[in-house]
Coordinates of C-alpha atoms and ligand atoms in Angstrom, one line a residue:
Chain Y
X7 CA 33.5 87.1 21.0
X8 CA 31.0 89.4 19.1
X9 CA 33.9 91.1 17.5
X10 CA 35.1 87.9 15.9
X11 CA 31.6 87.4 14.7
X12 CA 31.5 90.8 13.2
X13 CA 34.9 90.3 11.7
X14 CA 33.7 87.0 10.1
X15 CA 30.6 88.6 8.7
X16 CA 32.7 91.5 7.2
X17 CA 35.0 89.0 5.7
X18 CA 32.1 87.1 4.2
X19 CA 30.8 90.3 2.7
X20 CA 34.1 91.3 1.2
X21 CA 34.6 87.8 -0.2
X22 CA 31.2 87.9 -1.8
X23 CA 31.9 91.3 -3.3
X24 CA 35.2 90.2 -4.8
X25 CA 33.5 87.0 -6.2
X26 CA 30.8 89.1 -7.8
X27 CA 33.2 91.7 -9.3
X28 CA 35.5 89.0 -10.7
X29 CA 32.7 87.1 -12.2
X30 CA 31.2 90.1 -13.8
X31 CA 34.7 90.9 -15.2
X32 CA 34.6 87.6 -17.1
X33 CA 31.4 88.8 -18.9
X34 CA 33.0 92.0 -20.1
X35 CA 35.0 90.6 -23.0
X36 CA 31.9 89.0 -24.5
X37 CA 29.9 92.2 -24.2
X38 CA 32.8 94.3 -25.6
X39 CA 33.0 91.9 -28.6
X40 CA 29.3 92.1 -29.2
X41 CA 29.3 95.8 -28.9
X42 CA 32.2 96.3 -31.2
X43 CA 30.7 94.0 -33.9
X44 CA 27.3 95.6 -33.6
X45 CA 28.8 99.1 -33.8
X46 CA 30.9 98.4 -36.9
X47 CA 28.6 95.8 -38.6
X48 CA 25.0 97.0 -38.2
X49 CA 25.1 99.1 -41.4
X50 CA 25.6 96.1 -43.6
X51 CA 22.8 94.0 -42.0
X52 CA 20.0 93.5 -44.6
X53 CA 18.2 90.7 -46.4
X54 CA 20.7 90.5 -49.3
X55 CA 23.2 89.3 -46.7
X56 CA 21.4 85.9 -46.9
X57 CA 20.3 85.9 -50.5
X58 CA 23.4 87.0 -52.4
X59 CA 26.9 85.8 -52.7
X60 CA 30.0 87.7 -51.6
X61 CA 30.6 90.7 -53.8
X62 CA 33.7 91.1 -56.0
X63 CA 36.4 93.4 -54.9
X64 CA 35.5 95.6 -57.9
X65 CA 31.8 96.0 -57.0
X66 CA 32.7 96.7 -53.4
X67 CA 35.2 99.4 -54.5
X68 CA 32.7 101.1 -56.7
X69 CA 30.2 101.1 -53.8
X70 CA 32.8 102.5 -51.5
X71 CA 33.7 105.3 -53.9
X72 CA 30.0 106.3 -54.3
X73 CA 29.6 106.0 -50.5
X74 CA 26.9 103.3 -50.7
X75 CA 26.7 100.1 -48.6
X76 CA 28.7 97.3 -50.1
X77 CA 26.3 95.1 -52.2
X78 CA 26.0 91.3 -52.0
X79 CA 25.9 89.0 -49.0
X80 CA 27.5 85.8 -47.7
X81 CA 25.2 83.2 -49.2
X82 CA 28.1 81.2 -50.6
X83 CA 29.7 81.0 -47.1
X84 CA 26.4 80.3 -45.4
X85 CA 25.5 77.4 -47.8
X86 CA 29.0 76.0 -47.6
X87 CA 29.0 76.1 -43.8
X88 CA 25.6 74.4 -43.7
X89 CA 26.7 71.8 -46.2
X90 CA 30.0 70.9 -44.5
X91 CA 28.5 70.9 -41.0
X92 CA 25.7 68.5 -42.2
X93 CA 28.3 66.1 -43.7
X94 CA 30.5 66.4 -40.7
X95 CA 27.4 65.6 -38.5
X96 CA 26.6 62.5 -40.6
X97 CA 30.2 61.3 -40.3
X98 CA 31.0 62.1 -36.7
X99 CA 27.7 61.5 -34.8
X100 CA 27.2 57.8 -35.4
X101 CA 30.9 57.0 -34.8
X102 CA 31.1 59.3 -31.8
X103 CA 27.9 57.9 -30.2
X104 CA 28.9 54.3 -30.7
X105 CA 32.4 54.9 -29.3
X106 CA 30.8 56.8 -26.4
X107 CA 28.5 53.9 -25.6
X108 CA 31.4 51.5 -25.8
X109 CA 33.4 53.6 -23.3
X110 CA 30.4 53.9 -20.9
X111 CA 29.6 50.2 -21.1
X112 CA 33.2 49.0 -20.7
X113 CA 34.4 51.5 -18.1
X114 CA 37.3 49.5 -16.8
X115 CA 38.7 47.7 -19.9
X116 CA 42.2 48.4 -21.1
X117 CA 41.0 49.2 -24.5
X118 CA 38.6 51.8 -23.2
X119 CA 41.3 53.6 -21.3
X120 CA 43.4 53.7 -24.4
X121 CA 40.5 55.0 -26.5
X122 CA 39.8 57.6 -23.8
X123 CA 43.4 58.9 -23.7
X124 CA 43.5 59.0 -27.5
X125 CA 40.2 60.9 -27.6
X126 CA 41.7 63.5 -25.1
X127 CA 44.8 63.7 -27.3
X128 CA 42.7 64.2 -30.4
X129 CA 40.9 67.0 -28.7
X130 CA 44.2 68.7 -28.2
X131 CA 45.5 68.4 -31.8
X132 CA 45.7 71.9 -33.2
X133 CA 43.1 72.5 -35.9
X134 CA 45.7 73.5 -38.5
X135 CA 47.4 70.1 -38.0
X136 CA 44.0 68.4 -38.6
X137 CA 43.8 70.5 -41.8
X138 CA 47.3 69.4 -43.0
X139 CA 46.5 65.8 -42.4
X140 CA 43.2 65.9 -44.2
X141 CA 44.9 67.7 -47.0
X142 CA 47.3 64.8 -47.3
X143 CA 44.5 62.2 -46.9
X144 CA 41.7 63.6 -49.0
X145 CA 42.7 66.7 -51.0
X146 CA 45.8 65.2 -52.6
X147 CA 44.3 61.8 -53.6
X148 CA 41.2 63.5 -54.9
X149 CA 43.3 66.2 -56.7
X150 CA 41.0 68.9 -55.6
X151 CA 40.0 71.0 -52.6
X152 CA 36.5 70.0 -51.7
X153 CA 33.5 70.4 -49.3
X154 CA 34.0 66.7 -48.6
X155 CA 37.6 67.3 -47.4
X156 CA 36.4 70.3 -45.3
X157 CA 33.7 68.2 -43.7
X158 CA 36.2 65.4 -42.9
X159 CA 38.4 67.9 -41.0
X160 CA 35.4 69.3 -39.1
X161 CA 34.1 65.8 -38.3
X162 CA 37.5 64.8 -36.8
X163 CA 37.4 67.9 -34.6
X164 CA 33.9 67.2 -33.5
X165 CA 34.5 63.5 -32.7
X166 CA 36.2 63.9 -29.2
X167 CA 33.5 66.1 -27.9
X168 CA 30.7 63.8 -29.1
X169 CA 32.5 60.7 -27.7
X170 CA 33.0 62.3 -24.3
X171 CA 29.5 63.8 -24.0
X172 CA 27.9 60.5 -25.0
X173 CA 30.0 58.7 -22.4
X174 CA 29.2 61.1 -19.7
X175 CA 25.5 61.2 -20.4
X176 CA 25.3 57.4 -20.7
X177 CA 27.0 57.1 -17.3
X178 CA 24.4 59.4 -15.8
X179 CA 21.6 57.0 -16.7
X180 CA 20.8 55.1 -13.5
X181 CA 21.9 51.4 -13.7
X182 CA 18.6 50.4 -12.3
X183 CA 17.0 51.2 -15.7
X184 CA 19.3 48.6 -17.4
X185 CA 18.3 46.1 -14.8
X186 CA 14.6 46.9 -15.3
X187 CA 15.0 46.2 -19.0
X188 CA 17.0 43.0 -18.5
X189 CA 14.3 41.8 -16.0
X190 CA 11.7 42.2 -18.7
X191 CA 13.6 39.8 -21.0
X192 CA 15.0 42.5 -23.3
X193 CA 18.2 41.8 -25.2
X194 CA 21.3 43.8 -24.5
X195 CA 21.1 45.7 -27.8
X196 CA 17.5 46.6 -27.2
X197 CA 18.3 47.9 -23.7
X198 CA 21.0 50.1 -25.1
X199 CA 19.0 51.4 -28.1
X200 CA 15.5 51.7 -26.6
X201 CA 16.2 52.4 -22.9
X202 CA 19.7 53.8 -22.2
X203 CA 20.1 56.0 -25.4
X204 CA 16.7 57.7 -25.1
X205 CA 17.4 58.4 -21.4
X206 CA 20.8 59.9 -22.3
X207 CA 19.4 61.8 -25.3
X208 CA 19.4 65.2 -23.6
X209 CA 23.0 65.2 -22.8
X210 CA 23.9 63.6 -26.1
X211 CA 22.0 66.2 -28.0
X212 CA 23.5 69.1 -26.0
X213 CA 27.1 67.7 -26.5
X214 CA 26.5 67.3 -30.3
X215 CA 25.2 70.9 -30.5
X216 CA 28.2 72.2 -28.6
X217 CA 30.5 70.3 -30.9
X218 CA 28.8 71.9 -33.8
X219 CA 29.3 75.3 -32.2
X220 CA 32.9 74.5 -31.6
X221 CA 33.7 73.8 -35.3
X222 CA 31.4 76.3 -36.8
X223 CA 34.1 79.0 -36.6
X224 CA 37.1 76.9 -37.6
X225 CA 39.0 78.5 -40.3
X226 CA 42.5 77.0 -40.5
X227 CA 41.5 73.4 -41.4
X228 CA 39.1 74.7 -44.0
X229 CA 41.7 76.9 -45.7
X230 CA 43.7 73.7 -46.4
X231 CA 40.7 71.5 -47.3
X232 CA 37.7 73.4 -48.6
X233 CA 39.7 76.4 -49.9
X234 CA 36.7 78.7 -50.6
X235 CA 34.5 79.6 -53.6
X236 CA 33.0 82.7 -54.9
X237 CA 29.7 81.0 -55.9
X238 CA 27.3 78.9 -54.0
X239 CA 28.6 75.3 -54.4
X240 CA 26.6 72.3 -53.4
X241 CA 28.8 69.8 -55.2
X242 CA 30.8 68.0 -52.4
X243 CA 33.8 67.3 -54.6
X244 CA 34.3 71.0 -55.4
X245 CA 36.0 73.7 -53.4
X246 CA 33.5 75.4 -51.2
X247 CA 33.2 78.6 -49.1
X248 CA 32.3 78.9 -45.5
X249 CA 31.5 81.8 -43.2
X250 CA 34.8 81.8 -41.4
X251 CA 36.6 81.5 -44.8
X252 CA 34.7 84.6 -46.0
X253 CA 35.7 86.5 -42.9
X254 CA 39.4 85.7 -43.7
X255 CA 38.9 86.7 -47.4
X256 CA 37.2 90.0 -46.4
X257 CA 39.9 90.7 -44.0
X258 CA 42.5 90.3 -46.7
X259 CA 40.8 92.7 -49.2
X260 CA 40.8 96.3 -48.2
X261 CA 37.7 96.9 -50.4
X262 CA 35.7 94.2 -48.5
X263 CA 37.1 94.8 -45.1
X264 CA 33.9 96.5 -43.9
X265 CA 32.0 93.2 -44.3
X266 CA 34.3 91.5 -41.7
X267 CA 32.2 93.0 -38.9
X268 CA 28.8 92.0 -40.2
X269 CA 29.9 88.5 -41.0
X270 CA 31.6 88.0 -37.7
X271 CA 28.5 89.3 -35.9
X272 CA 26.4 86.8 -37.7
X273 CA 28.7 83.9 -37.0
X274 CA 28.8 84.9 -33.3
X275 CA 25.1 85.2 -33.1
X276 CA 24.7 81.7 -34.7
X277 CA 27.1 80.2 -32.2
X278 CA 25.4 82.0 -29.2
X279 CA 21.9 80.9 -30.3
X280 CA 22.9 77.3 -30.8
X281 CA 24.7 77.4 -27.4
X282 CA 21.6 78.7 -25.7
X283 CA 19.4 76.1 -27.3
X284 CA 21.8 73.4 -26.2
X285 CA 21.8 74.6 -22.6
X286 CA 18.0 74.7 -22.5
X287 CA 17.7 71.2 -24.0
X288 CA 20.1 69.9 -21.4
X289 CA 17.9 71.4 -18.7
X290 CA 14.7 70.1 -20.1
X291 CA 15.9 66.5 -20.7
X292 CA 17.7 66.1 -17.4
X293 CA 16.6 62.9 -15.6
X294 CA 15.5 63.6 -12.1
Chain L
X5 CA 30.6 21.5 10.2
X6 CA 29.5 22.2 6.5
X7 CA 27.8 18.8 6.4
X8 CA 25.7 19.3 9.4
X9 CA 24.5 22.7 8.2
X10 CA 23.5 21.3 4.9
X11 CA 21.5 18.4 6.4
X12 CA 19.8 20.9 8.7
X13 CA 18.9 23.1 5.8
X14 CA 17.3 20.2 4.0
X15 CA 15.4 19.2 7.1
X16 CA 14.2 22.7 7.6
X17 CA 13.2 23.3 4.0
X18 CA 9.8 21.6 4.0
X19 CA 6.9 23.9 4.4
X20 CA 3.8 21.9 3.4
X21 CA 1.9 22.8 0.2
X22 CA -1.5 24.1 1.1
X23 CA -4.8 23.6 -0.8
X24 CA -4.5 23.2 -4.5
X25 CA -1.0 24.7 -4.9
X26 CA 1.7 22.9 -6.7
X27 CA 5.4 22.9 -6.8
X28 CA 6.5 25.8 -8.9
X29 CA 10.1 26.6 -8.0
X30 CA 12.8 24.2 -6.7
X31 CA 16.2 25.5 -5.6
X32 CA 18.7 22.6 -5.4
X33 CA 22.1 23.3 -3.8
X34 CA 22.2 26.8 -5.3
X35 CA 25.5 28.7 -4.7
X36 CA 26.4 32.1 -6.1
X37 CA 29.9 33.5 -6.0
X38 CA 31.0 37.0 -6.9
X39 CA 34.6 35.8 -7.2
X40 CA 36.3 32.5 -6.7
X41 CA 37.0 33.3 -3.1
X42 CA 33.8 34.9 -2.2
X43 CA 30.6 32.9 -2.1
X44 CA 27.6 35.1 -1.3
X45 CA 25.1 32.2 -1.3
X46 CA 26.0 28.7 -0.1
X47 CA 24.2 25.5 -1.1
X48 CA 20.6 26.8 -0.7
X49 CA 17.9 24.2 -1.3
X50 CA 14.1 25.0 -1.0
X51 CA 10.8 24.2 -2.6
X52 CA 8.4 27.0 -3.3
X53 CA 4.7 26.3 -4.1
X54 CA 2.4 28.2 -6.4
X55 CA 0.1 30.9 -5.0
X56 CA 2.2 31.5 -2.0
X57 CA 4.1 34.5 -0.7
X58 CA 7.6 33.5 0.4
X59 CA 9.6 36.0 2.4
X60 CA 13.4 36.0 2.4
X61 CA 14.7 37.6 5.6
X62 CA 18.1 38.0 7.2
X63 CA 20.5 40.7 8.2
X64 CA 21.8 43.0 5.5
X65 CA 24.6 41.4 3.4
X66 CA 23.5 37.9 4.0
X67 CA 22.8 37.1 0.4
X68 CA 19.1 37.7 0.0
X69 CA 19.3 39.8 -3.1
X70 CA 22.0 37.6 -4.5
X71 CA 19.8 34.5 -4.2
X72 CA 16.7 36.3 -5.6
X73 CA 18.6 37.5 -8.6
X74 CA 20.0 34.1 -9.3
X75 CA 16.4 32.9 -10.0
X76 CA 15.9 35.2 -13.0
X77 CA 19.6 35.1 -14.0
X78 CA 20.1 38.8 -13.4
X79 CA 23.7 38.0 -12.5
X80 CA 24.6 37.4 -16.1
X81 CA 24.9 41.1 -16.5
X82 CA 28.2 40.8 -14.7
X83 CA 30.6 38.1 -16.2
X84 CA 32.4 37.3 -12.9
X85 CA 29.4 36.0 -11.0
X86 CA 28.9 32.2 -11.1
X87 CA 25.7 30.4 -10.2
X88 CA 25.9 26.7 -9.4
X89 CA 23.3 24.1 -8.6
X90 CA 19.9 23.8 -10.1
X91 CA 16.9 26.2 -10.2
X92 CA 13.9 24.4 -11.5
X93 CA 11.0 26.5 -12.6
X94 CA 8.0 24.3 -13.5
X95 CA 10.5 21.4 -13.6
X96 CA 12.8 23.1 -16.1
X97 CA 16.3 24.3 -15.0
X98 CA 16.4 28.0 -15.6
X99 CA 20.2 27.8 -16.0
X100 CA 19.7 25.8 -19.2
X101 CA 16.8 27.8 -20.5
X102 CA 16.9 30.9 -22.8
X103 CA 17.6 33.7 -20.3
X104 CA 15.1 36.0 -22.1
X105 CA 12.4 33.4 -21.6
X106 CA 13.3 32.9 -17.9
X107 CA 13.0 36.6 -17.3
X108 CA 9.6 36.8 -18.9
X109 CA 8.5 33.8 -16.7
X110 CA 9.9 35.4 -13.6
X111 CA 9.1 39.1 -13.3
X112 CA 11.2 41.3 -11.0
X113 CA 10.4 44.4 -8.9
X114 CA 13.3 46.4 -7.5
X115 CA 14.1 48.3 -4.3
X116 CA 13.7 51.7 -5.9
X117 CA 10.9 52.3 -8.3
X118 CA 12.4 52.5 -11.8
X119 CA 9.8 53.3 -14.4
X120 CA 11.4 54.1 -17.8
X121 CA 11.7 57.9 -17.7
X122 CA 11.3 58.4 -21.4
X123 CA 8.1 56.3 -21.7
X124 CA 4.6 57.3 -20.8
X125 CA 2.7 55.4 -18.1
X126 CA 0.9 53.5 -20.9
X127 CA 4.1 52.5 -22.6
X128 CA 5.7 51.6 -19.3
X129 CA 3.0 49.0 -18.7
X130 CA 3.6 47.6 -22.2
X131 CA 7.4 47.8 -22.1
X132 CA 7.8 44.1 -21.6
X133 CA 6.0 43.6 -25.0
X134 CA 7.6 46.4 -26.9
X135 CA 11.2 45.7 -25.7
X136 CA 10.7 42.0 -26.8
X137 CA 9.3 43.2 -30.2
X138 CA 5.9 41.4 -29.5
X139 CA 3.4 43.2 -31.7
X140 CA 0.0 43.9 -30.3
X141 CA -2.9 45.8 -31.9
X142 CA -4.4 48.9 -30.2
X143 CA -7.3 47.0 -28.7
X144 CA -5.0 44.3 -27.1
X145 CA -2.8 47.0 -25.8
X146 CA -5.6 49.0 -24.2
X147 CA -6.9 45.8 -22.6
X148 CA -3.6 44.7 -21.2
X149 CA -2.9 48.2 -19.8
X150 CA -6.4 48.5 -18.2
X151 CA -6.5 45.0 -16.7
X152 CA -3.0 45.2 -15.4
X153 CA -3.3 48.7 -13.9
X154 CA -6.6 47.6 -12.3
X155 CA -4.8 44.6 -11.0
X156 CA -2.3 46.8 -9.1
X157 CA -5.0 49.3 -8.0
X158 CA -3.5 52.1 -10.1
X159 CA -6.1 52.4 -12.9
X160 CA -8.4 54.9 -11.2
X161 CA -5.5 57.1 -10.2
X162 CA -3.9 57.3 -13.7
X163 CA -6.5 56.5 -16.3
X164 CA -6.7 60.2 -17.3
X165 CA -2.9 60.7 -17.5
X166 CA -1.8 57.7 -19.5
X167 CA 0.4 59.8 -21.8
X168 CA 2.3 61.4 -18.9
X169 CA 5.8 60.2 -18.1
X170 CA 6.1 57.5 -15.3
X171 CA 8.2 59.9 -13.3
X172 CA 5.2 62.1 -12.9
X173 CA 3.7 59.7 -10.3
X174 CA 4.5 59.5 -6.6
X175 CA 7.0 57.0 -5.3
X176 CA 4.3 54.5 -4.3
X177 CA 2.4 54.9 -7.6
X178 CA 5.7 54.4 -9.5
X179 CA 6.3 51.2 -7.6
X180 CA 2.9 50.0 -8.4
X181 CA 3.5 50.9 -12.1
X182 CA 6.7 48.8 -11.9
X183 CA 4.7 45.9 -10.5
X184 CA 2.2 46.3 -13.3
X185 CA 5.0 46.4 -15.9
X186 CA 6.3 43.0 -14.5
X187 CA 2.8 41.6 -14.3
X188 CA 1.8 42.6 -17.8
X189 CA 3.9 39.8 -19.2
X190 CA 1.8 37.3 -17.1
X191 CA 4.8 35.7 -15.4
X192 CA 4.6 32.5 -13.4
X193 CA 6.6 34.0 -10.6
X194 CA 7.1 37.6 -9.2
X195 CA 10.4 38.3 -7.5
X196 CA 10.5 41.4 -5.3
X197 CA 13.6 42.8 -3.7
X198 CA 12.7 45.0 -0.8
X199 CA 10.0 46.7 -2.9
X200 CA 8.8 49.0 -0.1
X201 CA 12.1 50.0 1.5
X202 CA 12.1 53.3 -0.4
X203 CA 8.5 54.1 0.3
X204 CA 6.5 55.9 3.0
X205 CA 4.3 53.9 5.4
X206 CA 1.0 54.6 3.5
X207 CA 2.4 53.5 0.2
X208 CA 4.0 50.5 1.9
X209 CA 0.7 49.5 3.3
X210 CA -0.9 49.7 -0.1
X211 CA 1.8 47.5 -1.7
X212 CA 1.4 45.0 1.1
X213 CA -2.3 44.7 0.5
X214 CA -1.6 44.4 -3.2
X215 CA 0.8 41.5 -2.6
X216 CA -1.8 39.7 -0.6
X217 CA -4.3 40.3 -3.4
X218 CA -1.9 39.1 -6.1
X219 CA -1.3 35.8 -4.4
X220 CA -4.6 34.6 -5.9
X221 CA -3.0 34.6 -9.3
X222 CA 0.7 34.7 -8.8
X223 CA 3.5 33.2 -6.8
X224 CA 5.6 35.8 -5.0
X225 CA 9.1 35.7 -3.5
X226 CA 9.9 38.8 -1.6
X227 CA 13.1 39.9 0.0
X228 CA 12.4 42.0 3.1
X229 CA 14.5 43.5 5.8
X230 CA 11.4 44.1 7.8
X231 CA 10.3 41.2 10.0
X232 CA 6.8 42.5 10.7
X233 CA 6.3 42.9 7.0
X234 CA 7.2 39.3 6.5
X235 CA 4.8 38.3 9.3
X236 CA 2.0 40.3 7.8
X237 CA 2.2 39.1 4.2
X238 CA 4.1 35.8 3.8
X239 CA 2.9 32.3 4.0
X240 CA 6.4 30.9 4.3
X241 CA 9.7 32.5 5.4
X242 CA 13.3 31.8 4.8
X243 CA 15.9 33.0 7.2
X244 CA 19.4 33.5 5.7
X245 CA 22.6 34.2 7.5
X246 CA 26.0 34.6 6.0
X247 CA 24.9 33.1 2.7
X248 CA 23.3 30.0 4.2
X249 CA 19.6 29.2 4.3
X250 CA 19.3 28.7 8.1
X251 CA 15.6 27.9 8.3
X252 CA 12.7 27.7 5.9
X253 CA 9.3 27.1 7.3
X254 CA 5.8 28.4 7.4
X255 CA 5.9 31.9 8.6
X256 CA 3.6 31.1 11.5
X257 CA 5.9 28.3 12.8
X258 CA 9.0 30.3 12.3
X259 CA 7.7 33.3 14.2
X260 CA 6.3 31.2 17.1
X261 CA 8.7 28.3 17.3
X262 CA 11.9 28.8 15.4
X263 CA 13.9 25.6 15.2
X264 CA 17.3 27.3 15.0
X265 CA 19.0 29.4 17.7
X266 CA 20.2 31.9 15.0
X267 CA 16.7 32.4 13.7
X268 CA 15.4 33.0 17.2
X269 CA 18.3 35.5 17.9
X270 CA 17.4 37.3 14.7
X271 CA 13.7 37.4 15.3
X272 CA 14.2 38.6 18.9
X273 CA 16.5 41.3 17.6
X274 CA 19.7 40.0 19.1
X275 CA 21.4 41.0 15.8
X276 CA 20.6 42.3 12.4
Ligands
ADP316 N1 28.5 43.1 -7.1 C1 29.1 42.6 -6.0 N2 30.3 42.2 -6.0 C2 30.9 41.6 -5.0 N3 30.3 41.3 -3.9 C3 29.0 41.6 -3.8 C4 28.3 42.2 -4.9 N4 27.0 42.4 -4.5 C5 26.9 41.9 -3.2 N5 28.1 41.4 -2.8 C6 28.3 40.8 -1.5 O1 27.5 39.6 -1.4 C7 27.0 39.5 -0.1 C8 25.5 39.4 -0.2 O2 24.9 40.6 -0.8 P1 23.4 40.8 -1.0 O3 22.9 39.7 -1.7 O4 23.2 42.1 -1.7 O5 22.9 41.0 0.5 P2 21.4 41.3 1.0 O6 20.5 41.6 -0.1 O7 21.0 40.2 1.9 O8 21.6 42.6 1.8 C9 27.4 40.7 0.7 O9 28.5 40.3 1.5 C10 28.0 41.7 -0.4 O10 29.0 42.4 0.1
MG317 MG1 19.6 43.4 -0.9

């Protein structure tokens, strides 16, 4: 009798150990990546990273020969990323939120289930394919690579995440709130806009931030749409750089290869910080 | 069979008006169906007088909430639900009125307290105005908030935390806030669906006292699963069973000399 109890306790302990070990194993890759980026990239971290555009291959070569840090920064990539993300947000968030509300409000309609399946499919479309399609839709008709085309491809990639997170957070809002609004004589649109959306805001905001994180590092679609630029460009109809595009360019130029680490580190830190903010907001806004 | 029941319902739906109260709400052959086959409320007729508390009792699933929600047309949230008959509020059929107007004339309090979680206590009280885009100046707002919260005996407890969220309050306080939110629009009628069933005995007691107090100014229809509550607070009682209004009479008469066998069985605990 007591021996089976002991056996059970031992089994519990072993199980717990295995679970702990395995879950700490999953953290190892992240820390290894961070460590590697820090080790190789810290030398290039300085203010000019944020105030100067990417150096030319020539300048970098000269610096390398004289054993100095590579001059210049990633301002052209940073500004391009911010510009294209901002446009992608403006395009995808209204559409995504409205579709999400529709899906949550018409859970069982045929149309909703079609939209839901299409959204899932869209989520699975490889980013390079999105890039090719936007190339055909936007770049070719406009006869130019552009920040606009880049942001369209990012917006398409953000859309499914925003739709689903809106739907999920709208569904979490208790139905009694809707009834309370109705009982006060409020119209349907007022109930949606002034009661349900604010109550779902936390989840919605988190979902949008995570969608931004997700597309921040996208490279393939931008190669086919925004192309890249060596100067800061704020004209949406012109080719534009982005942080992941710079990483790709640095990687392809032996003189600039050292900058890959610093730039990657920066991109990763941005993504992690936004992620942490998103998680905290989700916690804070949760309806009890 | 159906006919005899209907005539009995009419015969039993005559509690006498008391004092200076007047006819406020008339239900005439009201039926509500969730689907063509399933009627949840069957041919209910009853007259309700102003400044009274009317309790709707009956075993769970007998259609109490369904009947109550027909009065302020809450069923319209769901397209399949059909309401038939006439519901006259101050002589006007609510089924022909603008639903927004009906709902402002007939406030509703729900089973679970449901203050708006993103609004402050102050804004919750005024929600009926803001959600209907009725503009008020600061002074009017302050006055409505204070008088309404005093009316539900919540003012002293919350006057220093007006800007806190409604969810910061205890369950009983939240429910009083919800009553205040409904009363702020100065409705003719207050509909309450088991407003104390999610509350502890002390909070329940306070809400019951509040209901007795509100009777001076308002007319209240309250669904309750609790017979002793009905006995404590109501002037008239309805007993519903399987969607029918079996008996409607003054609470005193119903609890002492029920006319119907089914009412007696329910009141003596034979079922329910
Ligand atoms: N949304 C609904 N759809 C279908 N049937 C319902 C719905 N709501 C309630 N009913 C049915 O209608 C009847 C009356 O319900 P209800 O009015 O909620 O009862 P009560 O409030 O007296 O407990 C029950 O048989 C219940 O199953
Ligand atoms: Mg009920």
